[in-house]
């Protein structure tokens, strides 16, 4: 999803990196969730409400039967906020809520030190097809196939800042529903709110890629602090 479509003022926030306990008497967020994907690593992207364009991304490890926060950072969401993933429509600039896998990582820049997840380097002919009429809908293509219109797709090299490093979010990925949305990533911040992705500062994105391990079956949960799209539902 094309990033940085709306410039927005975002309050300056410091990265909170390193393990940190939840508030006194409050179980860690993953403990309060209905499902964490069954692995031992989890990324949570939480907004205060569906209309919000900012929130917090945290990454967690399950150690000795306990969830421990490994780090957190300020996050940005879609310019039109968040919406239930199963009801999302393409082109609405909304971030889909839900629990998703992380198929692979990619970037215009080389993989950060320590990256073990599959990492694809962006080249001049790398595209993400968003054309609902294409057989390659919601897929990385290299080169762009004839049935995938450039005007309906993302030329990944064109977003050197946002796609310096990114993780593919498995929204609408395994069995794509045409028109629900394509190209949802966790990527580096652009100028403001996203067109549906989740973004974090560049340093946080590098740390996440160095932290995530395929053997830990990592997932990302996206949601709000309460209501019908509460992150604890997923």
C-alpha positions as protocol buffer text, in pm:
chain_id: "A"
residue {
  index: 1
  type: UNK
  ca { x: 0 y: 0 z: 0 }
}
residue {
  index: 2
  type: UNK
  ca { x: 149 y: 334 z: -103 }
}
residue {
  index: 3
  type: UNK
  ca { x: 301 y: 486 z: 212 }
}
residue {
  index: 4
  type: UNK
  ca { x: 312 y: 842 z: 339 }
}
residue {
  index: 5
  type: UNK
  ca { x: 1 y: 971 z: 163 }
}
residue {
  index: 6
  type: UNK
  ca { x: -92 y: 1218 z: 435 }
}
residue {
  index: 7
  type: UNK
  ca { x: 152 y: 1445 z: 613 }
}
residue {
  index: 8
  type: UNK
  ca { x: 75 y: 1468 z: 982 }
}
residue {
  index: 9
  type: UNK
  ca { x: 231 y: 1617 z: 1286 }
}
residue {
  index: 10
  type: UNK
  ca { x: 350 y: 1341 z: 1516 }
}
residue {
  index: 11
  type: UNK
  ca { x: 467 y: 1419 z: 1867 }
}
residue {
  index: 12
  type: UNK
  ca { x: 833 y: 1346 z: 1925 }
}
residue {
  index: 13
  type: UNK
  ca { x: 868 y: 1013 z: 2101 }
}
residue {
  index: 14
  type: UNK
  ca { x: 1169 y: 824 z: 2224 }
}
residue {
  index: 15
  type: UNK
  ca { x: 1213 y: 459 z: 2133 }
}
residue {
  index: 16
  type: UNK
  ca { x: 1171 y: 233 z: 2428 }
}
residue {
  index: 17
  type: UNK
  ca { x: 1415 y: -45 z: 2352 }
}
residue {
  index: 18
  type: UNK
  ca { x: 1488 y: -340 z: 2575 }
}
residue {
  index: 19
  type: UNK
  ca { x: 1272 y: -550 z: 2801 }
}
residue {
  index: 20
  type: UNK
  ca { x: 1014 y: -368 z: 3010 }
}
residue {
  index: 21
  type: UNK
  ca { x: 745 y: -501 z: 3243 }
}
residue {
  index: 22
  type: UNK
  ca { x: 377 y: -416 z: 3212 }
}
residue {
  index: 23
  type: UNK
  ca { x: 216 y: -184 z: 3466 }
}
residue {
  index: 24
  type: UNK
  ca { x: 181 y: -315 z: 3818 }
}
residue {
  index: 25
  type: UNK
  ca { x: -93 y: -574 z: 3836 }
}
residue {
  index: 26
  type: UNK
  ca { x: -155 y: -569 z: 3458 }
}
residue {
  index: 27
  type: UNK
  ca { x: -69 y: -889 z: 3268 }
}
residue {
  index: 28
  type: UNK
  ca { x: 144 y: -835 z: 2956 }
}
residue {
  index: 29
  type: UNK
  ca { x: -62 y: -761 z: 2646 }
}
residue {
  index: 30
  type: UNK
  ca { x: -3 y: -1103 z: 2480 }
}
residue {
  index: 31
  type: UNK
  ca { x: -143 y: -1277 z: 2790 }
}
residue {
  index: 32
  type: UNK
  ca { x: -468 y: -1084 z: 2748 }
}
residue {
  index: 33
  type: UNK
  ca { x: -506 y: -1175 z: 2380 }
}
residue {
  index: 34
  type: UNK
  ca { x: -733 y: -1448 z: 2249 }
}
residue {
  index: 35
  type: UNK
  ca { x: -460 y: -1582 z: 2018 }
}
residue {
  index: 36
  type: UNK
  ca { x: -92 y: -1503 z: 1965 }
}
residue {
  index: 37
  type: UNK
  ca { x: -33 y: -1732 z: 1669 }
}
residue {
  index: 38
  type: UNK
  ca { x: 118 y: -2021 z: 1860 }
}
residue {
  index: 39
  type: UNK
  ca { x: 479 y: -1907 z: 1836 }
}
residue {
  index: 40
  type: UNK
  ca { x: 723 y: -1754 z: 2081 }
}
residue {
  index: 41
  type: UNK
  ca { x: 755 y: -1414 z: 1916 }
}
residue {
  index: 42
  type: UNK
  ca { x: 480 y: -1156 z: 1866 }
}
residue {
  index: 43
  type: UNK
  ca { x: 460 y: -799 z: 1737 }
}
residue {
  index: 44
  type: UNK
  ca { x: 166 y: -590 z: 1861 }
}
residue {
  index: 45
  type: UNK
  ca { x: 53 y: -272 z: 1686 }
}
residue {
  index: 46
  type: UNK
  ca { x: -203 y: -96 z: 1905 }
}
residue {
  index: 47
  type: UNK
  ca { x: -395 y: 227 z: 1845 }
}
residue {
  index: 48
  type: UNK
  ca { x: -616 y: 404 z: 2101 }
}
residue {
  index: 49
  type: UNK
  ca { x: -924 y: 395 z: 1874 }
}
residue {
  index: 50
  type: UNK
  ca { x: -1023 y: 315 z: 1514 }
}
residue {
  index: 51
  type: UNK
  ca { x: -991 y: 677 z: 1400 }
}
residue {
  index: 52
  type: UNK
  ca { x: -635 y: 711 z: 1529 }
}
residue {
  index: 53
  type: UNK
  ca { x: -334 y: 739 z: 1301 }
}
residue {
  index: 54
  type: UNK
  ca { x: -73 y: 687 z: 1574 }
}
residue {
  index: 55
  type: UNK
  ca { x: -12 y: 430 z: 1846 }
}
residue {
  index: 56
  type: UNK
  ca { x: 253 y: 187 z: 1966 }
}
residue {
  index: 57
  type: UNK
  ca { x: 433 y: -112 z: 1821 }
}
residue {
  index: 58
  type: UNK
  ca { x: 588 y: -355 z: 2070 }
}
residue {
  index: 59
  type: UNK
  ca { x: 773 y: -680 z: 2013 }
}
residue {
  index: 60
  type: UNK
  ca { x: 757 y: -968 z: 2258 }
}
residue {
  index: 61
  type: UNK
  ca { x: 937 y: -1293 z: 2339 }
}
residue {
  index: 62
  type: UNK
  ca { x: 791 y: -1590 z: 2523 }
}
residue {
  index: 63
  type: UNK
  ca { x: 1058 y: -1706 z: 2768 }
}
residue {
  index: 64
  type: UNK
  ca { x: 1009 y: -1974 z: 3029 }
}
residue {
  index: 65
  type: UNK
  ca { x: 635 y: -1963 z: 2979 }
}
residue {
  index: 66
  type: UNK
  ca { x: 619 y: -1583 z: 3026 }
}
residue {
  index: 67
  type: UNK
  ca { x: 576 y: -1306 z: 2770 }
}
residue {
  index: 68
  type: UNK
  ca { x: 848 y: -1039 z: 2796 }
}
residue {
  index: 69
  type: UNK
  ca { x: 853 y: -716 z: 2598 }
}
residue {
  index: 70
  type: UNK
  ca { x: 1177 y: -691 z: 2403 }
}
residue {
  index: 71
  type: UNK
  ca { x: 1116 y: -337 z: 2276 }
}
residue {
  index: 72
  type: UNK
  ca { x: 862 y: -79 z: 2167 }
}
residue {
  index: 73
  type: UNK
  ca { x: 837 y: 227 z: 1945 }
}
residue {
  index: 74
  type: UNK
  ca { x: 583 y: 489 z: 1835 }
}
residue {
  index: 75
  type: UNK
  ca { x: 379 y: 372 z: 1537 }
}
residue {
  index: 76
  type: UNK
  ca { x: 178 y: 524 z: 1255 }
}
residue {
  index: 77
  type: UNK
  ca { x: -132 y: 375 z: 1095 }
}
residue {
  index: 78
  type: UNK
  ca { x: -353 y: 447 z: 795 }
}
residue {
  index: 79
  type: UNK
  ca { x: -464 y: 803 z: 722 }
}
residue {
  index: 80
  type: UNK
  ca { x: -825 y: 690 z: 772 }
}
residue {
  index: 81
  type: UNK
  ca { x: -750 y: 490 z: 1084 }
}
residue {
  index: 82
  type: UNK
  ca { x: -811 y: 119 z: 1139 }
}
residue {
  index: 83
  type: UNK
  ca { x: -1087 y: -118 z: 1031 }
}
residue {
  index: 84
  type: UNK
  ca { x: -1170 y: -485 z: 1084 }
}
residue {
  index: 85
  type: UNK
  ca { x: -954 y: -677 z: 841 }
}
residue {
  index: 86
  type: UNK
  ca { x: -1234 y: -899 z: 711 }
}
residue {
  index: 87
  type: UNK
  ca { x: -1438 y: -589 z: 617 }
}
residue {
  index: 88
  type: UNK
  ca { x: -1159 y: -380 z: 466 }
}
residue {
  index: 89
  type: UNK
  ca { x: -1180 y: -243 z: 114 }
}
residue {
  index: 90
  type: UNK
  ca { x: -883 y: -160 z: -106 }
}
residue {
  index: 91
  type: UNK
  ca { x: -801 y: 207 z: -153 }
}
residue {
  index: 92
  type: UNK
  ca { x: -957 y: 322 z: 173 }
}
residue {
  index: 93
  type: UNK
  ca { x: -630 y: 419 z: 346 }
}
residue {
  index: 94
  type: UNK
  ca { x: -725 y: 206 z: 648 }
}
residue {
  index: 95
  type: UNK
  ca { x: -505 y: -35 z: 839 }
}
residue {
  index: 96
  type: UNK
  ca { x: -658 y: -384 z: 873 }
}
residue {
  index: 97
  type: UNK
  ca { x: -693 y: -519 z: 1226 }
}
residue {
  index: 98
  type: UNK
  ca { x: -634 y: -886 z: 1301 }
}
residue {
  index: 99
  type: UNK
  ca { x: -363 y: -1143 z: 1365 }
}
residue {
  index: 100
  type: UNK
  ca { x: -131 y: -1215 z: 1072 }
}
residue {
  index: 101
  type: UNK
  ca { x: 178 y: -1408 z: 980 }
}
residue {
  index: 102
  type: UNK
  ca { x: 496 y: -1243 z: 849 }
}
residue {
  index: 103
  type: UNK
  ca { x: 582 y: -1416 z: 519 }
}
residue {
  index: 104
  type: UNK
  ca { x: 915 y: -1243 z: 451 }
}
residue {
  index: 105
  type: UNK
  ca { x: 1112 y: -920 z: 474 }
}
residue {
  index: 106
  type: UNK
  ca { x: 1243 y: -692 z: 202 }
}
residue {
  index: 107
  type: UNK
  ca { x: 1423 y: -366 z: 152 }
}
residue {
  index: 108
  type: UNK
  ca { x: 1593 y: -116 z: -71 }
}
residue {
  index: 109
  type: UNK
  ca { x: 1887 y: -132 z: 172 }
}
residue {
  index: 110
  type: UNK
  ca { x: 2080 y: -448 z: 268 }
}
residue {
  index: 111
  type: UNK
  ca { x: 1939 y: -656 z: 551 }
}
residue {
  index: 112
  type: UNK
  ca { x: 2034 y: -522 z: 896 }
}
residue {
  index: 113
  type: UNK
  ca { x: 2296 y: -711 z: 1094 }
}
residue {
  index: 114
  type: UNK
  ca { x: 2153 y: -1023 z: 1255 }
}
residue {
  index: 115
  type: UNK
  ca { x: 1858 y: -1061 z: 1018 }
}
residue {
  index: 116
  type: UNK
  ca { x: 1760 y: -1429 z: 991 }
}
residue {
  index: 117
  type: UNK
  ca { x: 1416 y: -1399 z: 833 }
}
residue {
  index: 118
  type: UNK
  ca { x: 1405 y: -1441 z: 454 }
}
residue {
  index: 119
  type: UNK
  ca { x: 1500 y: -1103 z: 310 }
}
residue {
  index: 120
  type: UNK
  ca { x: 1447 y: -993 z: -50 }
}
residue {
  index: 121
  type: UNK
  ca { x: 1648 y: -703 z: -184 }
}
residue {
  index: 122
  type: UNK
  ca { x: 1451 y: -449 z: -388 }
}
residue {
  index: 123
  type: UNK
  ca { x: 1573 y: -397 z: -745 }
}
residue {
  index: 124
  type: UNK
  ca { x: 1470 y: -159 z: -1019 }
}
residue {
  index: 125
  type: UNK
  ca { x: 1220 y: -411 z: -1159 }
}
residue {
  index: 126
  type: UNK
  ca { x: 1067 y: -509 z: -821 }
}
residue {
  index: 127
  type: UNK
  ca { x: 693 y: -442 z: -794 }
}
residue {
  index: 128
  type: UNK
  ca { x: 406 y: -526 z: -560 }
}
residue {
  index: 129
  type: UNK
  ca { x: 102 y: -603 z: -773 }
}
residue {
  index: 130
  type: UNK
  ca { x: -222 y: -445 z: -650 }
}
residue {
  index: 131
  type: UNK
  ca { x: -416 y: -487 z: -974 }
}
residue {
  index: 132
  type: UNK
  ca { x: -733 y: -682 z: -888 }
}
residue {
  index: 133
  type: UNK
  ca { x: -748 y: -816 z: -1244 }
}
residue {
  index: 134
  type: UNK
  ca { x: -400 y: -970 z: -1230 }
}
residue {
  index: 135
  type: UNK
  ca { x: -305 y: -1328 z: -1148 }
}
residue {
  index: 136
  type: UNK
  ca { x: -26 y: -1174 z: -940 }
}
residue {
  index: 137
  type: UNK
  ca { x: -261 y: -977 z: -713 }
}
residue {
  index: 138
  type: UNK
  ca { x: -104 y: -904 z: -373 }
}
residue {
  index: 139
  type: UNK
  ca { x: 230 y: -1055 z: -467 }
}
residue {
  index: 140
  type: UNK
  ca { x: 589 y: -939 z: -515 }
}
residue {
  index: 141
  type: UNK
  ca { x: 667 y: -954 z: -887 }
}
residue {
  index: 142
  type: UNK
  ca { x: 1001 y: -917 z: -1058 }
}
residue {
  index: 143
  type: UNK
  ca { x: 954 y: -805 z: -1327 }
}
residue {
  index: 144
  type: UNK
  ca { x: 596 y: -677 z: -1335 }
}
residue {
  index: 145
  type: UNK
  ca { x: 379 y: -915 z: -1542 }
}
residue {
  index: 146
  type: UNK
  ca { x: 189 y: -791 z: -1844 }
}
residue {
  index: 147
  type: UNK
  ca { x: -151 y: -836 z: -1676 }
}
residue {
  index: 148
  type: UNK
  ca { x: -52 y: -617 z: -1378 }
}
residue {
  index: 149
  type: UNK
  ca { x: -96 y: -250 z: -1460 }
}
residue {
  index: 150
  type: UNK
  ca { x: 175 y: -17 z: -1330 }
}
residue {
  index: 151
  type: UNK
  ca { x: -87 y: 241 z: -1232 }
}
residue {
  index: 152
  type: UNK
  ca { x: -247 y: -20 z: -1004 }
}
residue {
  index: 153
  type: UNK
  ca { x: 78 y: -139 z: -844 }
}
residue {
  index: 154
  type: UNK
  ca { x: 372 y: -22 z: -636 }
}
residue {
  index: 155
  type: UNK
  ca { x: 716 y: 25 z: -781 }
}
residue {
  index: 156
  type: UNK
  ca { x: 903 y: -64 z: -462 }
}
residue {
  index: 157
  type: UNK
  ca { x: 1222 y: 121 z: -553 }
}
residue {
  index: 158
  type: UNK
  ca { x: 1023 y: 447 z: -562 }
}
residue {
  index: 159
  type: UNK
  ca { x: 989 y: 439 z: -181 }
}
residue {
  index: 160
  type: UNK
  ca { x: 1351 y: 438 z: -76 }
}
residue {
  index: 161
  type: UNK
  ca { x: 1281 y: 584 z: 268 }
}
residue {
  index: 162
  type: UNK
  ca { x: 976 y: 380 z: 368 }
}
residue {
  index: 163
  type: UNK
  ca { x: 1096 y: 57 z: 211 }
}
residue {
  index: 164
  type: UNK
  ca { x: 1455 y: 84 z: 324 }
}
residue {
  index: 165
  type: UNK
  ca { x: 1349 y: -213 z: 541 }
}
residue {
  index: 166
  type: UNK
  ca { x: 1009 y: -377 z: 571 }
}
residue {
  index: 167
  type: UNK
  ca { x: 822 y: -690 z: 679 }
}
residue {
  index: 168
  type: UNK
  ca { x: 533 y: -822 z: 474 }
}
residue {
  index: 169
  type: UNK
  ca { x: 215 y: -849 z: 683 }
}
residue {
  index: 170
  type: UNK
  ca { x: 20 y: -1159 z: 582 }
}
residue {
  index: 171
  type: UNK
  ca { x: -310 y: -971 z: 544 }
}
residue {
  index: 172
  type: UNK
  ca { x: -511 y: -1108 z: 248 }
}
residue {
  index: 173
  type: UNK
  ca { x: -199 y: -1295 z: 144 }
}
residue {
  index: 174
  type: UNK
  ca { x: -244 y: -1671 z: 158 }
}
residue {
  index: 175
  type: UNK
  ca { x: -575 y: -1675 z: -30 }
}
residue {
  index: 176
  type: UNK
  ca { x: -619 y: -1320 z: -163 }
}
residue {
  index: 177
  type: UNK
  ca { x: -971 y: -1178 z: -186 }
}
residue {
  index: 178
  type: UNK
  ca { x: -966 y: -932 z: -474 }
}
residue {
  index: 179
  type: UNK
  ca { x: -1056 y: -582 z: -365 }
}
residue {
  index: 180
  type: UNK
  ca { x: -984 y: -638 z: 4 }
}
residue {
  index: 181
  type: UNK
  ca { x: -638 y: -490 z: -17 }
}
residue {
  index: 182
  type: UNK
  ca { x: -280 y: -557 z: -116 }
}
residue {
  index: 183
  type: UNK
  ca { x: 65 y: -455 z: -3 }
}
residue {
  index: 184
  type: UNK
  ca { x: 26 y: -421 z: 373 }
}
residue {
  index: 185
  type: UNK
  ca { x: 366 y: -395 z: 541 }
}
residue {
  index: 186
  type: UNK
  ca { x: 543 y: -300 z: 860 }
}
residue {
  index: 187
  type: UNK
  ca { x: 792 y: -44 z: 730 }
}
residue {
  index: 188
  type: UNK
  ca { x: 993 y: 268 z: 807 }
}
residue {
  index: 189
  type: UNK
  ca { x: 813 y: 598 z: 870 }
}
residue {
  index: 190
  type: UNK
  ca { x: 749 y: 834 z: 582 }
}
residue {
  index: 191
  type: UNK
  ca { x: 624 y: 1193 z: 607 }
}
residue {
  index: 192
  type: UNK
  ca { x: 306 y: 1111 z: 797 }
}
residue {
  index: 193
  type: UNK
  ca { x: 23 y: 861 z: 820 }
}
residue {
  index: 194
  type: UNK
  ca { x: 29 y: 559 z: 588 }
}
residue {
  index: 195
  type: UNK
  ca { x: -211 y: 433 z: 322 }
}
residue {
  index: 196
  type: UNK
  ca { x: -289 y: 127 z: 534 }
}
residue {
  index: 197
  type: UNK
  ca { x: 44 y: -6 z: 652 }
}
residue {
  index: 198
  type: UNK
  ca { x: 201 y: 20 z: 997 }
}
residue {
  index: 199
  type: UNK
  ca { x: 520 y: 223 z: 1018 }
}
residue {
  index: 200
  type: UNK
  ca { x: 787 y: 283 z: 1282 }
}
residue {
  index: 201
  type: UNK
  ca { x: 1112 y: 483 z: 1306 }
}
residue {
  index: 202
  type: UNK
  ca { x: 1403 y: 349 z: 1103 }
}
residue {
  index: 203
  type: UNK
  ca { x: 1602 y: 236 z: 1406 }
}
residue {
  index: 204
  type: UNK
  ca { x: 1306 y: 39 z: 1542 }
}
residue {
  index: 205
  type: UNK
  ca { x: 1258 y: -132 z: 1205 }
}
residue {
  index: 206
  type: UNK
  ca { x: 1622 y: -237 z: 1198 }
}
residue {
  index: 207
  type: UNK
  ca { x: 1598 y: -372 z: 1551 }
}
residue {
  index: 208
  type: UNK
  ca { x: 1284 y: -567 z: 1471 }
}
residue {
  index: 209
  type: UNK
  ca { x: 1448 y: -733 z: 1170 }
}
residue {
  index: 210
  type: UNK
  ca { x: 1749 y: -828 z: 1378 }
}
residue {
  index: 211
  type: UNK
  ca { x: 1520 y: -968 z: 1646 }
}
residue {
  index: 212
  type: UNK
  ca { x: 1263 y: -1169 z: 1452 }
}
residue {
  index: 213
  type: UNK
  ca { x: 1341 y: -1541 z: 1408 }
}
residue {
  index: 214
  type: UNK
  ca { x: 1153 y: -1769 z: 1167 }
}
residue {
  index: 215
  type: UNK
  ca { x: 1182 y: -2067 z: 1404 }
}
residue {
  index: 216
  type: UNK
  ca { x: 984 y: -1869 z: 1664 }
}
residue {
  index: 217
  type: UNK
  ca { x: 681 y: -1854 z: 1428 }
}
residue {
  index: 218
  type: UNK
  ca { x: 636 y: -1477 z: 1467 }
}
residue {
  index: 219
  type: UNK
  ca { x: 304 y: -1302 z: 1408 }
}
residue {
  index: 220
  type: UNK
  ca { x: 177 y: -946 z: 1417 }
}
residue {
  index: 221
  type: UNK
  ca { x: -146 y: -843 z: 1589 }
}
residue {
  index: 222
  type: UNK
  ca { x: -302 y: -511 z: 1489 }
}
residue {
  index: 223
  type: UNK
  ca { x: -591 y: -356 z: 1680 }
}
residue {
  index: 224
  type: UNK
  ca { x: -724 y: -96 z: 1918 }
}
residue {
  index: 225
  type: UNK
  ca { x: -718 y: -75 z: 2295 }
}
residue {
  index: 226
  type: UNK
  ca { x: -1090 y: -154 z: 2317 }
}
residue {
  index: 227
  type: UNK
  ca { x: -1414 y: -199 z: 2126 }
}
residue {
  index: 228
  type: UNK
  ca { x: -1497 y: -429 z: 1836 }
}
residue {
  index: 229
  type: UNK
  ca { x: -1143 y: -410 z: 1697 }
}
residue {
  index: 230
  type: UNK
  ca { x: -968 y: -455 z: 2033 }
}
residue {
  index: 231
  type: UNK
  ca { x: -628 y: -618 z: 1989 }
}
residue {
  index: 232
  type: UNK
  ca { x: -716 y: -861 z: 2270 }
}
residue {
  index: 233
  type: UNK
  ca { x: -983 y: -1016 z: 2043 }
}
residue {
  index: 234
  type: UNK
  ca { x: -725 y: -1153 z: 1803 }
}
